[in-house]
Structure formats: structure tokens, C-alpha cells
Tab-separated table of C-alpha atoms in Angstrom:
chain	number	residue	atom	x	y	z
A	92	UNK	CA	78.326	154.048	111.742
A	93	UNK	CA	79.021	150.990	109.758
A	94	UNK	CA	78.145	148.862	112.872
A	95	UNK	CA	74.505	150.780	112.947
A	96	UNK	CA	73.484	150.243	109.658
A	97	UNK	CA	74.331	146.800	109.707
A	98	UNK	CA	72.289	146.755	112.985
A	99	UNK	CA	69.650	147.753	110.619
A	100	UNK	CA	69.640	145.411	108.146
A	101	UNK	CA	69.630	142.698	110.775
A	102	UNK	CA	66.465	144.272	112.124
A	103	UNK	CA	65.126	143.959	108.580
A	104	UNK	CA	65.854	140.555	107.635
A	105	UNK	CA	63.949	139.303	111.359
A	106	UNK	CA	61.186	141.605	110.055
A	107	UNK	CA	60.977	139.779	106.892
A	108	UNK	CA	61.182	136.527	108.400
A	109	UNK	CA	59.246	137.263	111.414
A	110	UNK	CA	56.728	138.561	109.096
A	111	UNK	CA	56.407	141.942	111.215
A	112	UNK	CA	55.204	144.519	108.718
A	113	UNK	CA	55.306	147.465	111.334
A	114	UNK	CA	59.351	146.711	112.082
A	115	UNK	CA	60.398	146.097	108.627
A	116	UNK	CA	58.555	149.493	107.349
A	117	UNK	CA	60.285	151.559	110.315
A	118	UNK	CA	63.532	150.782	107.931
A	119	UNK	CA	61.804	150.311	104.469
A	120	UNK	CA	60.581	153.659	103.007
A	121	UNK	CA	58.561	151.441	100.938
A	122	UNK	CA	56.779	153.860	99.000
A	123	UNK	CA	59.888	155.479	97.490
A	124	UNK	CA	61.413	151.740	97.159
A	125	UNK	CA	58.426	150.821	95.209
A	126	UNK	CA	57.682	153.913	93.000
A	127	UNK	CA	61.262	155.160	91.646
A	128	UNK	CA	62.004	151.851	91.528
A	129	UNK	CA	58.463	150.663	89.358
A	130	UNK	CA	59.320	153.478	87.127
A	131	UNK	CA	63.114	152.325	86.565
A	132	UNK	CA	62.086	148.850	85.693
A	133	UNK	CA	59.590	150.060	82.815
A	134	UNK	CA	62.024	152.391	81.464
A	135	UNK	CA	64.572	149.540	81.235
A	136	UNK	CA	62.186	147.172	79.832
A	137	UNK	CA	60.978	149.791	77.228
A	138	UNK	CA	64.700	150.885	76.152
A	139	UNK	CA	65.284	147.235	75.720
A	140	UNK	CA	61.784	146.266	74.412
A	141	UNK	CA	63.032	144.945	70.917
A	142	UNK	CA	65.795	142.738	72.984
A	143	UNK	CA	63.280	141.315	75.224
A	144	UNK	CA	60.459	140.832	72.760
A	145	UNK	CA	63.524	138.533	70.397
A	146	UNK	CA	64.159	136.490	73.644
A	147	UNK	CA	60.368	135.866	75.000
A	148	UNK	CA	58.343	136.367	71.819
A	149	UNK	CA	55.411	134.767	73.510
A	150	UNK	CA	55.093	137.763	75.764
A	151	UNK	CA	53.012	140.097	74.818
A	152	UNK	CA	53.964	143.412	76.917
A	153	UNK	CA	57.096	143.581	74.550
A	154	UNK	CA	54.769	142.374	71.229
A	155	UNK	CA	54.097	146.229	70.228
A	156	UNK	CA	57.355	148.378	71.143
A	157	UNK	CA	58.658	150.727	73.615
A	158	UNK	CA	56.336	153.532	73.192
A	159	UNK	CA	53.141	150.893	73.663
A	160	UNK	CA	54.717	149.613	76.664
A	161	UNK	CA	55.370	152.980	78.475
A	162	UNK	CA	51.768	153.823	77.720
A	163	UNK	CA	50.274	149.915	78.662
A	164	UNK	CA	52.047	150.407	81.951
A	165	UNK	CA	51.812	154.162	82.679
A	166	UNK	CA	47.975	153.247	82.840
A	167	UNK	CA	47.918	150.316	84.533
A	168	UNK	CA	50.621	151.716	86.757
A	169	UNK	CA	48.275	152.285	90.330
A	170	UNK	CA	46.984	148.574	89.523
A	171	UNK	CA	50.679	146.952	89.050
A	172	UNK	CA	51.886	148.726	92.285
A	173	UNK	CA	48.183	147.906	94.213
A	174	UNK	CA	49.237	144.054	93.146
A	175	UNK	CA	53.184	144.445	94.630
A	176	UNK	CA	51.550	145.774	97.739
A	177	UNK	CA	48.748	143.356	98.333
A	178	UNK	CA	51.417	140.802	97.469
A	179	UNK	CA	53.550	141.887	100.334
A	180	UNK	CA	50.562	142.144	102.941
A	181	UNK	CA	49.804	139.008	102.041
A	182	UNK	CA	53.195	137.672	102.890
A	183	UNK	CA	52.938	139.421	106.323
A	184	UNK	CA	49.653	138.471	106.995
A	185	UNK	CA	50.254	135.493	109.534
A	186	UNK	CA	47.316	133.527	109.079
A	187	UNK	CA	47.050	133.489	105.718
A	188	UNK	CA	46.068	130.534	104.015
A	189	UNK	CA	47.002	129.233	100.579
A	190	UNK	CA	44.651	129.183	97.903
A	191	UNK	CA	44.096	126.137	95.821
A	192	UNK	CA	44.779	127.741	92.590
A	193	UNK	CA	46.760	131.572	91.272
A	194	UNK	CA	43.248	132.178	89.371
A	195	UNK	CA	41.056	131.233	92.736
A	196	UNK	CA	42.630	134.278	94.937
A	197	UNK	CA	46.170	135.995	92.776
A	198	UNK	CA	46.928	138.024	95.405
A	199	UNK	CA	47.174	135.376	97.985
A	200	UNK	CA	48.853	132.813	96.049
A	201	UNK	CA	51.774	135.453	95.483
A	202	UNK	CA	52.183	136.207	98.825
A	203	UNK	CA	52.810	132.112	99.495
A	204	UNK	CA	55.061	131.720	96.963
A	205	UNK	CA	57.073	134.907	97.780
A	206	UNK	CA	57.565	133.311	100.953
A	207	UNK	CA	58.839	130.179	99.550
A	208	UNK	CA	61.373	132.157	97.857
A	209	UNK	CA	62.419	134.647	100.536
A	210	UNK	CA	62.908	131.249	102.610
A	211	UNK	CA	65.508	130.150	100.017
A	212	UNK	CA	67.243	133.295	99.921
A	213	UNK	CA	70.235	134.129	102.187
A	214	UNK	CA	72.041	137.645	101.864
A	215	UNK	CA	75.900	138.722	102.313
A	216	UNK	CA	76.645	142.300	103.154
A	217	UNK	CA	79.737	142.950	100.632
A	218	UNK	CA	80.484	147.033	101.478
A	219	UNK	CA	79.721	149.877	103.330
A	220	UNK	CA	80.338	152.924	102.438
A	221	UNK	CA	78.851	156.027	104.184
A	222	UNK	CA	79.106	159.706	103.900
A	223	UNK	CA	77.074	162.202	105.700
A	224	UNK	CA	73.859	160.898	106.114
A	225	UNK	CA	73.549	158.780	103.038
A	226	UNK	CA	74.690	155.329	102.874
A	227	UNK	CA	75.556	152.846	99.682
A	228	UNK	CA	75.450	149.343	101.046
A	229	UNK	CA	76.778	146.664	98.964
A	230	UNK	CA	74.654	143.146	99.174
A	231	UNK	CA	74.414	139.582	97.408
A	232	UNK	CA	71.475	137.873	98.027
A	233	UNK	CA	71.576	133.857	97.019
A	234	UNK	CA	69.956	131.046	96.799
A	235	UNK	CA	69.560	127.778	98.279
A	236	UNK	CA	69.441	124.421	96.269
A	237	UNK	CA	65.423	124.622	96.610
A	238	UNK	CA	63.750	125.228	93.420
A	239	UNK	CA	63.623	128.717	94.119
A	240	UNK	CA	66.380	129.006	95.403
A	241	UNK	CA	68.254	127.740	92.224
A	242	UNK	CA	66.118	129.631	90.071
A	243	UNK	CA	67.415	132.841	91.672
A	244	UNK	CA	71.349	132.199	91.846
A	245	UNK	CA	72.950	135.237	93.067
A	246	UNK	CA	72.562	138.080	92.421
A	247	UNK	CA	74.291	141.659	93.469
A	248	UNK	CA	72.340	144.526	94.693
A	249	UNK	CA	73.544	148.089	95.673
A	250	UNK	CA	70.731	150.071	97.892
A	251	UNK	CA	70.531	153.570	99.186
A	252	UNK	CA	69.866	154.242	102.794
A	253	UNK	CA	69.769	157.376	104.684
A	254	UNK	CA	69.933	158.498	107.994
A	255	UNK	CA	66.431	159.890	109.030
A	256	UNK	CA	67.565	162.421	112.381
A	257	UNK	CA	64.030	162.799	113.008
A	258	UNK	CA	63.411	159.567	113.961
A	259	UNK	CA	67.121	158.161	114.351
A	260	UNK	CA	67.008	155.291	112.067
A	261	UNK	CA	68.927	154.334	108.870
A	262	UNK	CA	66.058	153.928	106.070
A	263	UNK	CA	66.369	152.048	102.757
A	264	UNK	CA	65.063	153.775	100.482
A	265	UNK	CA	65.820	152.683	96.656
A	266	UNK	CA	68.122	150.012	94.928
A	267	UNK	CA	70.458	152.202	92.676
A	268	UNK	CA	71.693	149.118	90.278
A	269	UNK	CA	67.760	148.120	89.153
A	270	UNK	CA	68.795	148.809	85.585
A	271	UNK	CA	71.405	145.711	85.512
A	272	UNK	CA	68.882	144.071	87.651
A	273	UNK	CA	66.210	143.843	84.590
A	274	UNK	CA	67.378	141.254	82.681
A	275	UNK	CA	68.203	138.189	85.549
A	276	UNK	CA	64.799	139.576	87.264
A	277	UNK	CA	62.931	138.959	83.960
A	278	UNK	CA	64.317	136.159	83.118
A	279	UNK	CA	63.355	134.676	86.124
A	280	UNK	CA	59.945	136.019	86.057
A	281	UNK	CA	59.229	134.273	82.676
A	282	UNK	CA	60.106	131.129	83.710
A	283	UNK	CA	58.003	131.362	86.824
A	284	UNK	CA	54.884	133.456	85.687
A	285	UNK	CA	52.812	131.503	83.120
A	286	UNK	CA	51.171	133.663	81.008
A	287	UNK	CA	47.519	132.474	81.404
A	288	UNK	CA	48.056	134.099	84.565
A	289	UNK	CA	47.819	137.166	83.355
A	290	UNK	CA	43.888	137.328	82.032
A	291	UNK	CA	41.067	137.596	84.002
A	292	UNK	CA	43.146	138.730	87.104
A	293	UNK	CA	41.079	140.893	89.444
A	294	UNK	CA	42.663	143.370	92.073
């Protein structure tokens, strides 16, 4: 079983860096990846929103509290998940060509740059263990000395798949440690992400 799922997981990282949506979404069931964990993340930040607001006081998501910050996202929450997803079609999309600026096309200058940082990455199954039909996989993903792939370090992920008899495929379907992922990703994501970026954006 062990041997399968790391058959899989192969098959996903020469999707990802084949940049074949159709194969890597026969093992991603990206819509449950994305939603539970979208709604994870905000809960995190907003349990932690006096933390993070101390730390990155120029950021104004954390500015007003936890309660502001569920409801900022909760309606902005179809636009924030539209923006992942274009992101990642964008990445995918073979011929796409980078813009000369984030505020010229935002959509395609993320999917560039999340390219140049899945290139840096390399990843390092840790543990299997499987019961039934369900699966906990153990992985650290690293970086390269690139920028990006310095800016990223290492960092350990546990993800869910299951075992879809329909279809006879292992499926990831959510990363169960995203609350101790939070912080590093944040982190991260301030240093990269100016925040001028963040006005007059248009999905």
C-alpha cells in the first residue's frame, strides 16, 4: 500500500512540474484542499490576530481584531479562493507569458513567481502510515539556495489522502498540520507580498 501511495505522489510532483493540470487534479481533490484548508488559515490568523498585528503592524488585515478579520475575509472569501485558483491555472497554463509588472496582470504575475518557487522546492517523504482507506503521509518540503528557495527553508507538512475505490486512486485531500503552518507561511508572505499590492487589484 505504502509503495502505491508513494506511486502517487510521484505522479503528482511530474504533474506539478510538467505543468499537467488534468494529472495532478486526478490526485488533488483540490476543492476540499482549498476550502477546509482557506477556512483553517483564517481561523488561525484570527485566534492569533493580536500576535500577528504586534509583529507586522503595517498590515492592515490584523489592524482591527479577530472578529473584523473573520468578517473582512468571510466576504471576500469567493474572491480570495477565485485569486488561489486563477493563480494555479496560471501556473499550468504553458504558454503563459510574464507580465511586466504585479499591478499590469496580478493573476499572471503569481502564477510566474509560484513557479519560481515550486522550482526551488524539493520534497522528502518522512512516514507513511495507512489504515483502511485513509492515509497520513508525512512530508518536508525544502528549499534550494535560490532566493526562494532560502526564503522558504523547510518546512514539515502532514496531508490526508484517501483511497477513492470508485476510481482506484489515492487522493490528497487536506493538510491536517495548517494551524502550525500559519506562522512560517505568513511570515514568508510578508516579506514577499508588498502591500501596495494589495489596492486596486482586479479579479
Amino acid at each position: 500500500m505504502e509503495k502505491k501511495i508513494m506511486l502517487t505522489i510521484e505522479k503528482m510532483r511530474n504533474a506539478i512540474n510538467e505543468k499537467n493540470l488534468k494529472n495532478l487534479t486526478a490526485h488533488v481533490d483540490v476543492d476540499k484542499f482549498l476550502n477546509e484548508g482557506y477556512d483553517e488559515v483564517i481561523d488561525e490568523l484570527a485566534i492569533n490576530c493580536e500576535k500577528f498585528h504586534k509583529m507586522y503592524p503595517h498590515d492592515l488585515l490584523f489592524k482591527f481584531g479577530g472578529t473584523a478579520l473573520r468578517f473582512y475575509n468571510e466576504k471576500f472569501r469567493k474572491i480570495h479562493l477565485g485569486f488561489v485558483k486563477k493563480t494555479m491555472d496560471a501556473y499550468f497554463d504553458k504558454n503563459l507569458i510574464a507580465p511586466k509588472s504585479f499591478i499590469s496582470n496580478p493573476i499572471n504575475f503569481c502564477g510566474i513567481e509560484l513557479g519560481k518557487l515550486l522550482k526551488s522546492l524539493s520534497c522528502e517523504v518522512k512516514k507513511i502510515s495507512v489504515e483502511n482507506s485513509r492515509a497520513i503521509v508525512d512530508v518536508e518540503i525544502f528549499g534550494d539556495n535560490s532566493s526562494y528557495g532560502r526564503m522558504w527553508g523547510k518546512l514539515k507538512f502532514k496531508f490526508e489522502f484517501e483511497f477513492e475505490e470508485k476510481v482506484g486512486v489515492w487522493k490528497l485531500k487536506k493538510i491536517l498540520n495548517v494551524r502550525e503552518l500559519v506562522a512560517p507561511v505568513l511570515e514568508m508572505a510578508e516579506r514577499f507580498w508588498p502591500s501596495e499590492w494589495d489596492l486596486g487589484i482586479k479579479l
